[in-house]
């Protein structure tokens, strides 16, 4: 069990519209991804060396939330390809040892999904109860719940004279998981793609599938939990709309379907009340993996990252496995977030060593391996209603017009600064890309880094995070200096496997104090 493929894997998230456009319409597509699979893993040192891809939603969608508003769960958006293109992608990926997981969006559908069209057609429609409808008067929503995107989470539906619930956009009505027909329908969706060769799912907003049976008001927020802008705006504790005890039964049902196939997995997008609650989602029979967004939100401080890792290691149920990520399609890219007050390139290298050095599965976000910064998207080109375009701009393959992404003059989102690009970095041994390739290779070759236990050093200076990974016959020490000063750290004797400081001499180190340069990250293979 401890050897399941997803524990050892390095995942790579692709935002399909922005990876590679094969037919020149300015929109990335599935065939474009096929054309670049060798870049991701061709079995040689030239490629990045990832094991699995997470595709953000590929389903038909009116694109009010860029695919997270699904209008058909069992097909491919025509701009991205078709089912045959999906089959090609899975087949070509498999030939290279790459697995594909899909984004499942079970909490809500598009308001254009046939289920909602039926449900909203009249109060007596057999699918009425597939969504969450409430009687009331048009001037007062049924309770105080707010949408994650702002405003009331209820929308008055004039034609049938009732409110419906939407935790996100009004065009994303929430499904009713207290109705067993909805649960069964989503199980069929799960099977549809698993039958076609999907290796599993990243499950969107999975903590939200169950709502309070009595629809009680959320209490006001006593303190800002997530330190994020949204939370300040939302100003309530999400006690009754998400993260309910009942959701775990729904998850166990999903897991039973996954387990019918033997080797598939689910990683949850979970926004729990606290890490203790996150750990509940990782109990046996529930999710195999769940993102910890508190780690992603840590400011550039060794102690903050370390505290997240320590807490997860302390509270995870036995046999469960951590998951680490620093960027995705919802937040500014981390190289940009960490740029304030320091050298962004050096920090991004350190962050990569931390991500791939920790015990757990790592998730990379397309472009981070070349140090693609968050892009400034001019007002007239913005597409996302809640301002996330900057981390979703096209992959920068080269510095040619179209960035090697598209032949079109008008990509769906403008390109960022293509001075940062794959072509230039491919053959440069000092590039970010070469650093990621080396790091992933070192990880793969080290049983300690792939699957070893973790022990966090408690004698490291405050602005350093140092840990040892250990498996039978293999030990590695990961030393991270988050500070802007040189720091002396107690090192084990061994061989330097990797350093983020180009000036560092390779070779042997003796046990004793070792000086790390500012923002240096070092991996020692312990003798
Ligand atoms: C998740 C997705 C985000 C989407 C939202 C609603 O948070 O990551 O992109 O907008 O769910 O589906
Ligand atoms: Ca295209």
mmCIF file of C-alpha atoms in Angstrom, residues 106-420:
data_model
loop_
_atom_site.group_PDB
_atom_site.id
_atom_site.type_symbol
_atom_site.label_atom_id
_atom_site.label_comp_id
_atom_site.label_asym_id
_atom_site.label_seq_id
_atom_site.Cartn_x
_atom_site.Cartn_y
_atom_site.Cartn_z
ATOM 1 C CA UNK A 106 -19.127 17.994 -8.374
ATOM 2 C CA UNK A 107 -20.305 20.826 -6.104
ATOM 3 C CA UNK A 108 -22.114 22.776 -8.795
ATOM 4 C CA UNK A 109 -22.937 22.673 -12.472
ATOM 5 C CA UNK A 110 -23.381 25.407 -15.017
ATOM 6 C CA UNK A 111 -26.850 26.949 -15.075
ATOM 7 C CA UNK A 112 -26.856 25.712 -18.686
ATOM 8 C CA UNK A 113 -26.438 22.062 -17.675
ATOM 9 C CA UNK A 114 -29.530 20.062 -18.789
ATOM 10 C CA UNK A 115 -30.045 19.015 -15.154
ATOM 11 C CA UNK A 116 -30.457 22.630 -14.094
ATOM 12 C CA UNK A 117 -32.519 23.539 -17.138
ATOM 13 C CA UNK A 118 -34.945 20.809 -16.084
ATOM 14 C CA UNK A 119 -34.728 21.631 -12.408
ATOM 15 C CA UNK A 120 -35.504 25.272 -13.014
ATOM 16 C CA UNK A 121 -38.290 24.611 -15.541
ATOM 17 C CA UNK A 122 -41.002 24.193 -12.894
ATOM 18 C CA UNK A 123 -41.356 23.317 -9.241
ATOM 19 C CA UNK A 124 -42.784 19.884 -9.992
ATOM 20 C CA UNK A 125 -40.030 18.801 -12.375
ATOM 21 C CA UNK A 126 -38.574 15.424 -11.287
ATOM 22 C CA UNK A 127 -35.126 17.051 -11.167
ATOM 23 C CA UNK A 128 -36.319 19.984 -9.021
ATOM 24 C CA UNK A 129 -34.677 18.483 -5.967
ATOM 25 C CA UNK A 130 -31.315 17.950 -7.714
ATOM 26 C CA UNK A 131 -30.442 21.526 -6.755
ATOM 27 C CA UNK A 132 -31.009 23.498 -3.598
ATOM 28 C CA UNK A 133 -34.246 25.477 -3.813
ATOM 29 C CA UNK A 134 -35.863 27.460 -1.019
ATOM 30 C CA UNK A 135 -39.186 29.183 -0.779
ATOM 31 C CA UNK A 136 -39.333 32.732 0.531
ATOM 32 C CA UNK A 137 -39.979 36.258 -0.456
ATOM 33 C CA UNK A 138 -37.933 37.870 -3.212
ATOM 34 C CA UNK A 139 -36.650 40.632 -0.929
ATOM 35 C CA UNK A 140 -35.005 38.422 1.700
ATOM 36 C CA UNK A 141 -32.598 35.547 0.922
ATOM 37 C CA UNK A 142 -33.240 32.361 2.968
ATOM 38 C CA UNK A 143 -30.137 32.906 5.136
ATOM 39 C CA UNK A 144 -26.946 34.955 5.420
ATOM 40 C CA UNK A 145 -24.634 32.704 3.406
ATOM 41 C CA UNK A 146 -22.318 34.545 1.048
ATOM 42 C CA UNK A 147 -20.883 33.401 -2.248
ATOM 43 C CA UNK A 148 -17.132 32.753 -2.319
ATOM 44 C CA UNK A 149 -17.068 35.297 -5.117
ATOM 45 C CA UNK A 150 -18.952 37.922 -3.091
ATOM 46 C CA UNK A 151 -22.602 38.832 -2.494
ATOM 47 C CA UNK A 152 -25.416 36.586 -1.299
ATOM 48 C CA UNK A 153 -25.122 32.874 -2.122
ATOM 49 C CA UNK A 154 -28.812 32.860 -3.058
ATOM 50 C CA UNK A 155 -30.397 33.913 -6.292
ATOM 51 C CA UNK A 156 -34.090 34.583 -6.706
ATOM 52 C CA UNK A 157 -35.515 32.629 -9.637
ATOM 53 C CA UNK A 158 -38.418 34.691 -10.892
ATOM 54 C CA UNK A 159 -40.098 32.125 -13.206
ATOM 55 C CA UNK A 160 -40.613 29.567 -10.415
ATOM 56 C CA UNK A 161 -40.685 31.976 -7.479
ATOM 57 C CA UNK A 162 -37.986 30.367 -5.334
ATOM 58 C CA UNK A 163 -34.352 30.930 -4.353
ATOM 59 C CA UNK A 164 -31.505 28.656 -5.423
ATOM 60 C CA UNK A 165 -28.114 28.312 -3.790
ATOM 61 C CA UNK A 166 -24.797 29.094 -5.484
ATOM 62 C CA UNK A 167 -21.625 29.067 -3.372
ATOM 63 C CA UNK A 168 -19.797 30.548 -6.381
ATOM 64 C CA UNK A 169 -21.238 32.502 -9.348
ATOM 65 C CA UNK A 170 -25.024 32.701 -9.857
ATOM 66 C CA UNK A 171 -24.339 30.742 -13.069
ATOM 67 C CA UNK A 172 -22.982 27.884 -10.893
ATOM 68 C CA UNK A 173 -25.986 26.451 -8.982
ATOM 69 C CA UNK A 174 -25.075 23.982 -6.212
ATOM 70 C CA UNK A 175 -26.168 20.369 -6.552
ATOM 71 C CA UNK A 176 -28.102 18.739 -3.722
ATOM 72 C CA UNK A 177 -26.105 15.776 -2.382
ATOM 73 C CA UNK A 178 -28.856 14.907 0.083
ATOM 74 C CA UNK A 179 -30.628 13.531 -2.983
ATOM 75 C CA UNK A 180 -29.318 9.996 -3.686
ATOM 76 C CA UNK A 181 -30.021 10.433 -7.412
ATOM 77 C CA UNK A 182 -27.427 13.205 -7.550
ATOM 78 C CA UNK A 183 -24.890 11.021 -5.751
ATOM 79 C CA UNK A 184 -25.547 8.173 -8.214
ATOM 80 C CA UNK A 185 -25.273 10.520 -11.204
ATOM 81 C CA UNK A 186 -21.887 11.775 -9.995
ATOM 82 C CA UNK A 187 -20.701 8.201 -9.478
ATOM 83 C CA UNK A 188 -21.533 7.578 -13.139
ATOM 84 C CA UNK A 189 -19.459 10.619 -14.096
ATOM 85 C CA UNK A 190 -16.531 9.287 -12.059
ATOM 86 C CA UNK A 191 -16.757 5.938 -13.860
ATOM 87 C CA UNK A 192 -17.062 7.524 -17.295
ATOM 88 C CA UNK A 193 -13.522 8.942 -17.276
ATOM 89 C CA UNK A 194 -11.973 6.145 -15.225
ATOM 90 C CA UNK A 195 -13.269 3.751 -17.919
ATOM 91 C CA UNK A 196 -11.527 5.930 -20.509
ATOM 92 C CA UNK A 197 -8.212 5.676 -18.731
ATOM 93 C CA UNK A 198 -8.129 8.668 -16.379
ATOM 94 C CA UNK A 199 -5.843 7.873 -13.430
ATOM 95 C CA UNK A 200 -8.047 9.775 -11.014
ATOM 96 C CA UNK A 201 -9.355 13.196 -10.096
ATOM 97 C CA UNK A 202 -8.541 16.457 -8.512
ATOM 98 C CA UNK A 203 -11.888 17.169 -6.885
ATOM 99 C CA UNK A 204 -13.038 20.773 -6.820
ATOM 100 C CA UNK A 205 -14.483 22.235 -3.582
ATOM 101 C CA UNK A 206 -15.014 18.749 -2.206
ATOM 102 C CA UNK A 207 -15.550 20.046 1.333
ATOM 103 C CA UNK A 208 -18.634 21.893 0.102
ATOM 104 C CA UNK A 209 -20.785 19.025 -1.132
ATOM 105 C CA UNK A 210 -22.987 18.948 1.970
ATOM 106 C CA UNK A 211 -24.808 21.899 3.461
ATOM 107 C CA UNK A 212 -26.496 22.231 6.826
ATOM 108 C CA UNK A 213 -29.833 20.411 6.746
ATOM 109 C CA UNK A 214 -31.472 23.344 8.543
ATOM 110 C CA UNK A 215 -29.688 26.066 6.557
ATOM 111 C CA UNK A 216 -28.695 27.945 9.700
ATOM 112 C CA UNK A 217 -27.016 31.350 9.411
ATOM 113 C CA UNK A 218 -23.213 31.347 9.521
ATOM 114 C CA UNK A 219 -21.863 33.102 12.620
ATOM 115 C CA UNK A 220 -19.798 36.264 12.175
ATOM 116 C CA UNK A 221 -16.039 35.910 11.786
ATOM 117 C CA UNK A 222 -14.111 36.427 15.010
ATOM 118 C CA UNK A 223 -10.708 36.459 13.401
ATOM 119 C CA UNK A 224 -9.483 36.374 9.833
ATOM 120 C CA UNK A 225 -8.663 32.724 9.260
ATOM 121 C CA UNK A 226 -6.886 32.727 5.964
ATOM 122 C CA UNK A 227 -5.335 36.164 5.936
ATOM 123 C CA UNK A 228 -6.640 36.587 2.431
ATOM 124 C CA UNK A 229 -8.557 39.429 0.905
ATOM 125 C CA UNK A 230 -11.543 37.226 0.136
ATOM 126 C CA UNK A 231 -11.955 36.167 3.716
ATOM 127 C CA UNK A 232 -11.938 39.694 4.962
ATOM 128 C CA UNK A 233 -14.678 40.421 2.478
ATOM 129 C CA UNK A 234 -16.659 37.305 3.300
ATOM 130 C CA UNK A 235 -16.728 38.193 7.009
ATOM 131 C CA UNK A 236 -18.346 35.043 8.293
ATOM 132 C CA UNK A 237 -17.318 31.691 9.673
ATOM 133 C CA UNK A 238 -18.238 29.056 7.162
ATOM 134 C CA UNK A 239 -19.749 26.741 9.713
ATOM 135 C CA UNK A 240 -22.953 25.655 7.995
ATOM 136 C CA UNK A 241 -22.295 25.953 4.258
ATOM 137 C CA UNK A 242 -19.062 23.920 3.954
ATOM 138 C CA UNK A 243 -16.915 21.367 5.812
ATOM 139 C CA UNK A 244 -19.864 19.556 7.404
ATOM 140 C CA UNK A 245 -19.502 16.141 9.058
ATOM 141 C CA UNK A 246 -21.964 14.650 6.547
ATOM 142 C CA UNK A 247 -19.642 15.379 3.617
ATOM 143 C CA UNK A 248 -17.372 12.526 4.634
ATOM 144 C CA UNK A 249 -20.006 9.933 3.757
ATOM 145 C CA UNK A 250 -20.259 11.377 0.240
ATOM 146 C CA UNK A 251 -16.476 11.213 -0.071
ATOM 147 C CA UNK A 252 -16.421 7.597 1.091
ATOM 148 C CA UNK A 253 -18.939 6.859 -1.659
ATOM 149 C CA UNK A 254 -16.689 8.482 -4.279
ATOM 150 C CA UNK A 255 -13.755 6.516 -2.918
ATOM 151 C CA UNK A 256 -15.616 3.225 -3.255
ATOM 152 C CA UNK A 257 -16.067 3.986 -6.960
ATOM 153 C CA UNK A 258 -12.380 4.906 -7.323
ATOM 154 C CA UNK A 259 -11.421 1.654 -5.611
ATOM 155 C CA UNK A 260 -13.416 -0.428 -8.092
ATOM 156 C CA UNK A 261 -10.508 0.312 -10.441
ATOM 157 C CA UNK A 262 -7.680 -0.599 -8.089
ATOM 158 C CA UNK A 263 -4.979 1.936 -8.934
ATOM 159 C CA UNK A 264 -6.766 5.294 -9.187
ATOM 160 C CA UNK A 265 -6.672 8.271 -6.853
ATOM 161 C CA UNK A 266 -8.373 11.469 -5.712
ATOM 162 C CA UNK A 267 -6.746 14.645 -4.486
ATOM 163 C CA UNK A 268 -9.154 17.061 -2.879
ATOM 164 C CA UNK A 269 -9.351 20.799 -3.009
ATOM 165 C CA UNK A 270 -10.285 21.189 0.631
ATOM 166 C CA UNK A 271 -10.649 24.457 2.516
ATOM 167 C CA UNK A 272 -11.190 23.170 6.029
ATOM 168 C CA UNK A 273 -11.617 25.101 9.241
ATOM 169 C CA UNK A 274 -8.152 24.026 10.391
ATOM 170 C CA UNK A 275 -5.530 21.378 9.705
ATOM 171 C CA UNK A 276 -7.175 19.023 12.173
ATOM 172 C CA UNK A 277 -10.241 19.094 9.997
ATOM 173 C CA UNK A 278 -8.079 18.643 6.874
ATOM 174 C CA UNK A 279 -6.703 15.454 8.389
ATOM 175 C CA UNK A 280 -10.276 14.097 8.647
ATOM 176 C CA UNK A 281 -10.508 14.053 4.858
ATOM 177 C CA UNK A 282 -7.438 11.811 4.720
ATOM 178 C CA UNK A 283 -8.796 9.042 6.914
ATOM 179 C CA UNK A 284 -8.775 5.551 5.429
ATOM 180 C CA UNK A 285 -11.542 5.170 2.864
ATOM 181 C CA UNK A 286 -11.648 8.904 2.045
ATOM 182 C CA UNK A 287 -9.286 11.037 -0.059
ATOM 183 C CA UNK A 288 -5.797 9.724 -0.784
ATOM 184 C CA UNK A 289 -4.520 13.278 -0.983
ATOM 185 C CA UNK A 290 -5.616 16.812 -0.111
ATOM 186 C CA UNK A 291 -3.962 20.154 -0.714
ATOM 187 C CA UNK A 292 -2.904 22.202 2.284
ATOM 188 C CA UNK A 293 -3.485 25.809 1.240
ATOM 189 C CA UNK A 294 -2.135 27.175 4.499
ATOM 190 C CA UNK A 295 1.278 26.038 3.236
ATOM 191 C CA UNK A 296 0.697 27.839 -0.076
ATOM 192 C CA UNK A 297 -0.244 31.026 1.796
ATOM 193 C CA UNK A 298 2.814 31.099 4.057
ATOM 194 C CA UNK A 299 4.793 34.322 3.802
ATOM 195 C CA UNK A 300 8.523 33.969 3.054
ATOM 196 C CA UNK A 301 9.497 32.722 6.507
ATOM 197 C CA UNK A 302 11.185 29.452 7.352
ATOM 198 C CA UNK A 303 9.258 29.194 10.614
ATOM 199 C CA UNK A 304 5.879 29.461 8.891
ATOM 200 C CA UNK A 305 6.522 26.714 6.355
ATOM 201 C CA UNK A 306 8.107 24.586 9.012
ATOM 202 C CA UNK A 307 5.101 24.977 11.309
ATOM 203 C CA UNK A 308 2.767 23.748 8.554
ATOM 204 C CA UNK A 309 4.926 20.724 7.854
ATOM 205 C CA UNK A 310 5.283 19.893 11.548
ATOM 206 C CA UNK A 311 1.582 20.169 12.147
ATOM 207 C CA UNK A 312 0.675 17.976 9.165
ATOM 208 C CA UNK A 313 3.246 15.388 10.180
ATOM 209 C CA UNK A 314 1.803 15.379 13.700
ATOM 210 C CA UNK A 315 -1.870 15.073 12.865
ATOM 211 C CA UNK A 316 -2.105 13.055 9.647
ATOM 212 C CA UNK A 317 -3.771 9.699 10.223
ATOM 213 C CA UNK A 318 -1.396 6.720 10.095
ATOM 214 C CA UNK A 319 -0.710 5.592 6.543
ATOM 215 C CA UNK A 320 -1.871 8.857 4.983
ATOM 216 C CA UNK A 321 0.425 11.000 2.925
ATOM 217 C CA UNK A 322 0.997 14.771 2.665
ATOM 218 C CA UNK A 323 0.569 16.790 -0.530
ATOM 219 C CA UNK A 324 2.467 20.008 -1.207
ATOM 220 C CA UNK A 325 1.975 22.737 -3.757
ATOM 221 C CA UNK A 326 2.877 26.407 -4.062
ATOM 222 C CA UNK A 327 0.948 27.594 -7.120
ATOM 223 C CA UNK A 328 -2.215 26.862 -9.057
ATOM 224 C CA UNK A 329 -4.758 28.556 -11.309
ATOM 225 C CA UNK A 330 -6.383 30.519 -8.467
ATOM 226 C CA UNK A 331 -3.486 32.471 -6.967
ATOM 227 C CA UNK A 332 -0.628 34.677 -8.152
ATOM 228 C CA UNK A 333 2.359 32.517 -9.083
ATOM 229 C CA UNK A 334 4.722 31.956 -6.168
ATOM 230 C CA UNK A 335 7.829 33.334 -7.873
ATOM 231 C CA UNK A 336 5.977 36.667 -7.965
ATOM 232 C CA UNK A 337 4.578 36.348 -4.450
ATOM 233 C CA UNK A 338 8.055 35.711 -3.033
ATOM 234 C CA UNK A 339 9.707 38.530 -4.986
ATOM 235 C CA UNK A 340 8.998 41.178 -2.362
ATOM 236 C CA UNK A 341 12.116 41.998 -0.367
ATOM 237 C CA UNK A 342 14.364 39.403 -1.939
ATOM 238 C CA UNK A 343 15.834 37.763 -4.991
ATOM 239 C CA UNK A 344 12.873 36.085 -6.718
ATOM 240 C CA UNK A 345 15.013 33.638 -8.709
ATOM 241 C CA UNK A 346 16.927 32.431 -5.671
ATOM 242 C CA UNK A 347 13.759 32.128 -3.618
ATOM 243 C CA UNK A 348 11.971 30.195 -6.361
ATOM 244 C CA UNK A 349 14.867 27.714 -6.451
ATOM 245 C CA UNK A 350 14.755 27.299 -2.703
ATOM 246 C CA UNK A 351 10.976 26.847 -2.857
ATOM 247 C CA UNK A 352 11.406 24.094 -5.455
ATOM 248 C CA UNK A 353 13.880 22.228 -3.264
ATOM 249 C CA UNK A 354 11.490 22.483 -0.319
ATOM 250 C CA UNK A 355 8.513 21.322 -2.401
ATOM 251 C CA UNK A 356 10.307 18.339 -3.894
ATOM 252 C CA UNK A 357 12.318 17.577 -0.775
ATOM 253 C CA UNK A 358 9.453 17.265 1.690
ATOM 254 C CA UNK A 359 7.806 13.971 2.525
ATOM 255 C CA UNK A 360 4.776 13.899 0.278
ATOM 256 C CA UNK A 361 3.544 14.235 -3.257
ATOM 257 C CA UNK A 362 4.519 17.434 -5.084
ATOM 258 C CA UNK A 363 2.251 19.345 -7.437
ATOM 259 C CA UNK A 364 3.900 21.770 -9.878
ATOM 260 C CA UNK A 365 1.980 24.376 -11.858
ATOM 261 C CA UNK A 366 2.787 24.745 -15.570
ATOM 262 C CA UNK A 367 5.473 27.366 -16.147
ATOM 263 C CA UNK A 368 6.880 27.339 -12.629
ATOM 264 C CA UNK A 369 9.743 25.168 -13.925
ATOM 265 C CA UNK A 370 10.931 28.085 -16.085
ATOM 266 C CA UNK A 371 10.251 30.677 -13.402
ATOM 267 C CA UNK A 372 7.340 32.173 -15.324
ATOM 268 C CA UNK A 373 6.180 35.165 -13.301
ATOM 269 C CA UNK A 374 2.591 36.209 -12.825
ATOM 270 C CA UNK A 375 1.583 38.360 -15.813
ATOM 271 C CA UNK A 376 0.074 41.825 -15.715
ATOM 272 C CA UNK A 377 -3.053 41.552 -17.833
ATOM 273 C CA UNK A 378 -4.313 44.882 -19.164
ATOM 274 C CA UNK A 379 -7.887 45.694 -18.239
ATOM 275 C CA UNK A 380 -9.238 45.272 -21.767
ATOM 276 C CA UNK A 381 -7.837 41.725 -21.993
ATOM 277 C CA UNK A 382 -9.083 40.439 -18.663
ATOM 278 C CA UNK A 383 -11.326 37.385 -18.861
ATOM 279 C CA UNK A 384 -11.843 36.145 -15.312
ATOM 280 C CA UNK A 385 -14.536 37.837 -13.242
ATOM 281 C CA UNK A 386 -12.541 37.570 -10.036
ATOM 282 C CA UNK A 387 -9.122 38.631 -11.292
ATOM 283 C CA UNK A 388 -7.133 35.394 -11.672
ATOM 284 C CA UNK A 389 -5.947 35.889 -15.276
ATOM 285 C CA UNK A 390 -2.364 36.744 -14.317
ATOM 286 C CA UNK A 391 -1.528 33.157 -13.360
ATOM 287 C CA UNK A 392 -3.361 31.659 -16.351
ATOM 288 C CA UNK A 393 -1.542 33.246 -19.284
ATOM 289 C CA UNK A 394 -0.115 31.046 -22.076
ATOM 290 C CA UNK A 395 2.924 28.873 -21.535
ATOM 291 C CA UNK A 396 6.036 30.634 -22.784
ATOM 292 C CA UNK A 397 7.744 28.137 -25.086
ATOM 293 C CA UNK A 398 9.911 30.624 -26.968
ATOM 294 C CA UNK A 399 10.498 34.311 -27.557
ATOM 295 C CA UNK A 400 8.915 34.288 -31.030
ATOM 296 C CA UNK A 401 5.606 36.043 -31.736
ATOM 297 C CA UNK A 402 2.924 33.918 -30.066
ATOM 298 C CA UNK A 403 5.540 32.639 -27.636
ATOM 299 C CA UNK A 404 5.587 29.231 -29.316
ATOM 300 C CA UNK A 405 2.124 28.820 -27.784
ATOM 301 C CA UNK A 406 0.049 29.790 -30.817
ATOM 302 C CA UNK A 407 0.255 30.869 -34.460
ATOM 303 C CA UNK A 408 -2.705 33.151 -33.852
ATOM 304 C CA UNK A 409 -2.245 36.902 -33.516
ATOM 305 C CA UNK A 410 -4.781 36.851 -30.741
ATOM 306 C CA UNK A 411 -4.265 34.283 -27.989
ATOM 307 C CA UNK A 412 -7.305 33.950 -25.684
ATOM 308 C CA UNK A 413 -5.263 35.653 -22.932
ATOM 309 C CA UNK A 414 -2.254 37.811 -23.779
ATOM 310 C CA UNK A 415 1.195 36.337 -23.251
ATOM 311 C CA UNK A 416 3.406 37.490 -20.415
ATOM 312 C CA UNK A 417 6.986 38.591 -20.996
ATOM 313 C CA UNK A 418 8.446 35.837 -23.170
ATOM 314 C CA UNK A 419 12.009 36.742 -22.226
ATOM 315 C CA UNK A 420 11.382 33.867 -19.819
#
